Coordinates of C-alpha atoms in Angstrom, one line a residue:
M397 CA -68.6 -70.4 -15.8
I398 CA -72.2 -70.1 -14.5
L399 CA -74.3 -69.8 -17.6
T400 CA -77.5 -67.9 -18.3
K401 CA -80.7 -69.8 -19.0
K402 CA -80.4 -69.2 -22.8
E403 CA -76.8 -70.5 -22.7
K404 CA -77.8 -73.4 -20.5
D405 CA -80.5 -74.6 -22.9
K406 CA -77.8 -75.0 -25.5
K407 CA -75.5 -76.9 -23.2
V408 CA -77.8 -79.4 -21.6
L409 CA -79.5 -82.4 -23.1
A410 CA -83.2 -82.1 -22.9
S411 CA -83.7 -85.9 -22.8
P412 CA -80.6 -88.0 -23.3
P413 CA -81.0 -91.6 -24.5
A414 CA -81.2 -94.2 -21.8
D415 CA -77.9 -95.9 -21.2
Q416 CA -78.3 -99.5 -22.4
N417 CA -75.4 -100.5 -20.1
S418 CA -76.9 -98.9 -17.0
V419 CA -76.4 -100.9 -13.8
K420 CA -78.0 -100.5 -10.4
P421 CA -75.9 -100.1 -7.3
F422 CA -74.6 -103.1 -5.5
I423 CA -75.4 -101.6 -2.1
R424 CA -77.9 -99.3 -0.5
W425 CA -76.5 -96.1 0.9
A426 CA -77.9 -93.2 3.0
G427 CA -79.0 -90.5 0.6
G428 CA -78.6 -92.7 -2.4
K429 CA -79.8 -91.3 -5.8
Q430 CA -81.4 -94.3 -7.4
N431 CA -84.8 -92.7 -7.5
L432 CA -83.4 -89.5 -9.1
V433 CA -80.8 -91.0 -11.4
K434 CA -82.8 -90.5 -14.6
K435 CA -83.4 -86.8 -13.7
L436 CA -79.8 -86.3 -12.9
S437 CA -78.7 -87.9 -16.1
E438 CA -81.0 -85.6 -18.0
N439 CA -79.0 -82.7 -16.6
L440 CA -75.5 -83.9 -17.6
P441 CA -73.5 -81.4 -19.7
R442 CA -74.2 -81.6 -23.4
T443 CA -70.7 -80.5 -24.2
P444 CA -68.3 -83.4 -24.1
F445 CA -66.1 -83.4 -21.0
K446 CA -62.8 -85.0 -20.4
K447 CA -63.1 -86.7 -17.1
Y448 CA -65.8 -87.6 -14.6
F449 CA -65.3 -87.0 -10.9
E450 CA -67.6 -88.2 -8.1
P451 CA -66.0 -87.5 -4.7
F452 CA -69.0 -88.5 -2.6
V453 CA -69.6 -91.7 -4.6
G454 CA -71.8 -93.6 -2.0
A455 CA -73.8 -96.2 -3.9
G456 CA -72.7 -94.6 -7.2
S457 CA -76.1 -94.4 -8.8
L458 CA -75.2 -91.8 -11.4
F459 CA -71.8 -93.3 -12.2
L460 CA -73.3 -96.8 -12.7
F461 CA -76.2 -95.5 -14.7
N462 CA -74.0 -93.9 -17.3
D463 CA -70.9 -94.8 -19.3
F464 CA -68.1 -92.4 -18.6
D465 CA -64.9 -93.1 -20.5
N466 CA -62.5 -91.7 -17.9
S467 CA -63.6 -91.6 -14.3
F468 CA -62.4 -90.9 -10.7
I469 CA -64.6 -91.9 -7.8
S470 CA -63.8 -91.5 -4.2
D471 CA -65.4 -91.5 -0.7
I472 CA -64.3 -91.0 2.9
N473 CA -65.6 -94.4 3.9
P474 CA -62.7 -96.9 3.5
H475 CA -64.9 -100.0 3.6
L476 CA -67.1 -98.7 0.8
I477 CA -64.1 -97.9 -1.3
N478 CA -62.6 -101.3 -0.5
S479 CA -65.8 -102.8 -1.9
Y480 CA -65.5 -101.0 -5.2
S481 CA -61.8 -101.9 -5.4
S482 CA -62.5 -105.6 -4.6
I483 CA -65.2 -105.8 -7.2
K484 CA -62.9 -104.3 -9.7
E485 CA -60.1 -106.8 -8.7
S486 CA -62.3 -109.9 -8.6
A487 CA -66.1 -109.7 -8.8
E488 CA -66.2 -113.5 -8.8
K489 CA -64.4 -113.8 -5.4
V490 CA -66.7 -111.2 -3.9
F491 CA -69.8 -113.1 -5.1
D492 CA -68.4 -116.4 -3.7
R493 CA -67.9 -114.9 -0.3
L494 CA -71.4 -113.4 -0.3
E495 CA -72.9 -116.8 -1.2
F496 CA -70.8 -118.3 1.7
H497 CA -72.5 -115.9 4.1
R498 CA -75.9 -116.3 2.6
K499 CA -75.9 -120.1 3.3
K500 CA -75.1 -119.5 7.0
L501 CA -77.4 -116.5 7.5
S502 CA -79.4 -116.3 10.8
E503 CA -79.7 -113.6 13.4
K504 CA -77.0 -115.3 15.5
Y505 CA -74.7 -115.5 12.5
Y506 CA -75.3 -111.8 11.7
Y507 CA -74.0 -110.7 15.1
K508 CA -71.1 -113.1 14.9
L509 CA -70.1 -111.6 11.5
R510 CA -70.6 -108.1 12.7
K511 CA -68.3 -108.7 15.6
E512 CA -65.6 -110.2 13.3
F513 CA -66.0 -107.2 11.0
N514 CA -65.4 -104.8 13.8
L515 CA -62.4 -106.7 15.1
K516 CA -60.9 -106.4 11.6
K517 CA -62.1 -102.9 10.9
E518 CA -58.6 -101.8 9.9
E519 CA -58.3 -104.5 7.3
Y520 CA -59.3 -103.9 3.7
D521 CA -59.3 -107.0 1.4
I522 CA -61.9 -109.0 -0.6
K523 CA -63.0 -111.0 2.4
Q524 CA -63.7 -107.8 4.4
A525 CA -65.4 -106.2 1.4
A526 CA -67.9 -109.1 1.1
T527 CA -68.6 -109.0 4.8
F528 CA -69.3 -105.3 4.6
I529 CA -71.7 -105.7 1.6
F530 CA -73.4 -108.6 3.3
L531 CA -73.9 -106.8 6.6
V532 CA -75.4 -103.8 4.9
H533 CA -77.8 -105.9 3.0
T534 CA -78.9 -107.9 6.1
S535 CA -79.0 -105.0 8.6
F536 CA -82.1 -103.2 9.9
N537 CA -83.2 -100.8 7.1
G538 CA -80.2 -101.7 5.1
I539 CA -77.9 -99.0 6.4
F540 CA -74.3 -98.6 7.4
R541 CA -73.7 -96.7 10.6
V542 CA -70.8 -96.6 13.0
N543 CA -70.4 -95.5 16.6
K544 CA -67.7 -93.0 17.9
K545 CA -65.2 -95.9 17.9
G546 CA -65.8 -96.4 14.3
E547 CA -67.5 -99.8 14.9
Y548 CA -70.5 -100.9 12.9
N549 CA -73.5 -101.1 15.2
V550 CA -76.7 -101.6 13.1
P551 CA -78.9 -104.5 14.4
F552 CA -80.1 -107.4 12.3
G553 CA -83.0 -106.8 10.1
K554 CA -83.3 -108.9 6.9
P555 CA -83.3 -112.7 6.9
N556 CA -83.8 -112.8 3.1
P557 CA -81.5 -110.1 1.6
A558 CA -81.5 -109.2 -2.1
L559 CA -77.8 -109.7 -2.6
P560 CA -76.2 -108.8 -5.9
S561 CA -75.8 -111.6 -8.4
K562 CA -72.6 -112.6 -10.0
D563 CA -73.8 -111.1 -13.3
H564 CA -74.6 -107.9 -11.5
L565 CA -71.1 -107.6 -9.9
L566 CA -69.4 -108.5 -13.3
K567 CA -71.3 -105.6 -14.9
I568 CA -70.1 -103.3 -12.2
K569 CA -66.6 -104.6 -12.7
D570 CA -66.8 -103.6 -16.3
K571 CA -67.9 -100.1 -15.3
L572 CA -64.9 -99.8 -13.0
S573 CA -62.4 -101.0 -15.6
N574 CA -61.3 -97.4 -16.6
T575 CA -61.9 -95.9 -13.2
V576 CA -59.6 -94.6 -10.5
I577 CA -60.9 -95.5 -7.0
E578 CA -59.6 -93.6 -4.0
N579 CA -60.4 -93.4 -0.3
C580 CA -60.0 -89.7 0.5
M581 CA -61.7 -86.4 1.5
Y582 CA -63.4 -84.6 -1.3
E583 CA -61.0 -81.7 -0.9
D584 CA -58.1 -84.0 -1.9
I585 CA -59.4 -84.2 -5.5
L586 CA -59.8 -80.5 -6.2
D587 CA -56.3 -79.9 -7.6
T588 CA -56.7 -82.9 -9.9
V589 CA -59.7 -81.4 -11.7
S590 CA -58.9 -79.6 -15.0
P591 CA -60.9 -77.3 -17.2
N592 CA -63.7 -79.2 -19.1
D593 CA -63.8 -81.9 -16.5
F594 CA -67.2 -82.7 -14.9
V595 CA -67.6 -83.0 -11.2
Y596 CA -70.7 -84.3 -9.5
F597 CA -71.0 -83.4 -5.8
D598 CA -73.5 -85.4 -3.7
P599 CA -72.6 -84.4 -0.1
P600 CA -74.4 -85.5 3.0
Y601 CA -77.5 -83.4 3.3
P602 CA -78.3 -80.9 6.1
P603 CA -81.2 -82.1 8.3
L604 CA -84.8 -81.5 7.1
N605 CA -85.7 -81.6 10.8
G606 CA -84.0 -82.5 14.1
T607 CA -83.7 -86.2 13.3
S608 CA -83.4 -86.6 9.5
F609 CA -79.6 -86.7 9.1
F610 CA -78.3 -88.7 6.2
Q611 CA -74.8 -88.5 7.5
H612 CA -74.1 -91.6 9.6
Y613 CA -71.8 -93.3 7.1
S614 CA -68.7 -92.3 9.0
I615 CA -67.7 -91.1 12.4
D616 CA -67.8 -87.5 11.2
K617 CA -70.9 -85.6 10.1
F618 CA -71.1 -82.8 7.5
P619 CA -72.2 -79.6 9.4
N620 CA -73.2 -76.3 7.9
K621 CA -69.6 -74.9 7.9
Q622 CA -68.6 -77.8 5.6
Q623 CA -71.6 -77.1 3.3
E624 CA -70.3 -73.5 3.0
E625 CA -66.8 -74.7 2.3
L626 CA -68.1 -77.1 -0.4
A627 CA -70.0 -74.2 -2.0
D628 CA -66.7 -72.2 -2.1
H629 CA -64.8 -75.0 -3.6
A630 CA -67.5 -75.6 -6.2
K631 CA -67.3 -72.0 -7.2
S632 CA -63.5 -72.2 -7.5
L633 CA -63.8 -75.2 -9.8
S634 CA -66.5 -73.4 -11.8
D635 CA -64.2 -70.4 -12.3
K636 CA -61.5 -72.8 -13.3
G637 CA -63.7 -74.0 -16.2
A638 CA -65.0 -77.3 -14.9
F639 CA -68.6 -78.4 -15.3
I640 CA -70.3 -78.8 -11.9
M641 CA -73.5 -80.5 -10.8
I642 CA -74.5 -80.7 -7.1
S643 CA -77.4 -82.6 -5.4
N644 CA -78.6 -81.2 -2.1
A645 CA -81.6 -80.6 0.1
G646 CA -84.1 -77.9 -0.8
T647 CA -83.4 -75.9 2.4
P648 CA -83.1 -72.1 2.6
M649 CA -79.4 -72.4 3.5
I650 CA -78.5 -74.4 0.4
K651 CA -80.5 -72.1 -1.9
K652 CA -78.7 -69.1 -0.4
L653 CA -75.3 -70.8 -0.8
Y654 CA -75.9 -71.4 -4.5
K655 CA -77.6 -68.2 -5.4
G656 CA -76.8 -67.3 -9.0
W657 CA -76.4 -71.0 -10.0
N658 CA -78.9 -72.8 -12.2
I659 CA -81.2 -74.6 -9.7
K660 CA -83.9 -77.2 -10.6
K661 CA -86.3 -78.4 -7.9
T662 CA -87.4 -82.0 -7.8
D663 CA -89.2 -84.3 -5.4
A664 CA -87.7 -87.4 -3.8
Y665 CA -88.7 -90.0 -1.2
R666 CA -86.5 -89.9 1.9
Y667 CA -86.5 -91.4 5.4
V668 CA -87.2 -88.5 7.8
N669 CA -86.8 -90.1 11.2
C670 CA -85.5 -93.1 13.1
K671 CA -88.8 -94.9 12.6
A672 CA -88.0 -95.3 8.9
E673 CA -91.0 -93.2 7.8
R674 CA -90.7 -92.1 4.2
K675 CA -91.8 -88.7 3.1
T676 CA -91.7 -86.7 -0.2
V677 CA -89.1 -83.9 0.2
Q678 CA -87.7 -81.2 -2.1
E679 CA -84.3 -81.8 -3.5
L680 CA -82.2 -79.5 -5.7
I681 CA -80.1 -80.2 -8.8
I682 CA -77.6 -77.4 -9.0
T683 CA -75.4 -76.7 -12.0
N684 CA -73.1 -74.0 -13.4
Y685 CA -74.2 -74.8 -17.0

């Protein structure tokens, strides 16, 4: 289903109208697409599609920026997915718990809360979701990272976090009203995708250098072999008749994996080392249409 440039020009909106109901993410996530969401939205298929899939949902920038009638979002991180599910169930209760933590916030309280979170790391409810969101917002550099035991280990960083408001969470709840939310590997959704569905893949990126991994959101990383497997799965879905868009780093390996696809280059700001230094890097928007 990979189209020629002439065919692609007929299929892709040159500049779609801004979504009046666009919502920003409720959480910051490694490799998040908030600074590219408008460019990504400009590259959505022009042809109407049946269902939207985002199996590496992360902060959900593209999902929240647009209005998709029928959606399926998923991620390997169970606490992230629990947060989406909890907001869908009761955004008000999530907000109330966030405010409870805000009133108590101090460096000492942060570490107390982090310890409690790790002791209950196998629990997934509204209370744990609010703790997860709060910890990410108040952590150093606003990131989620776990050790080999699956324990959250980011130090304290922000005494005045910009937590989501109740109105913000209610708008996200509305976005989630017709959305299936699952905690699973991306491979688990492949058989669910049908012809004329749209799948947006935003996998963890390969490193730009020896330290610039954007993969520490779970115990497992996403090595080159998995990048190759993802490219194979994307081609299979393309052959099946699905619309595919992929975000990835502008590295020689990624360009080689998607040779023959339609590739647009764009610049984005990314953290490139552990010192939180930001640098403009090349990213790719890869489509089969």
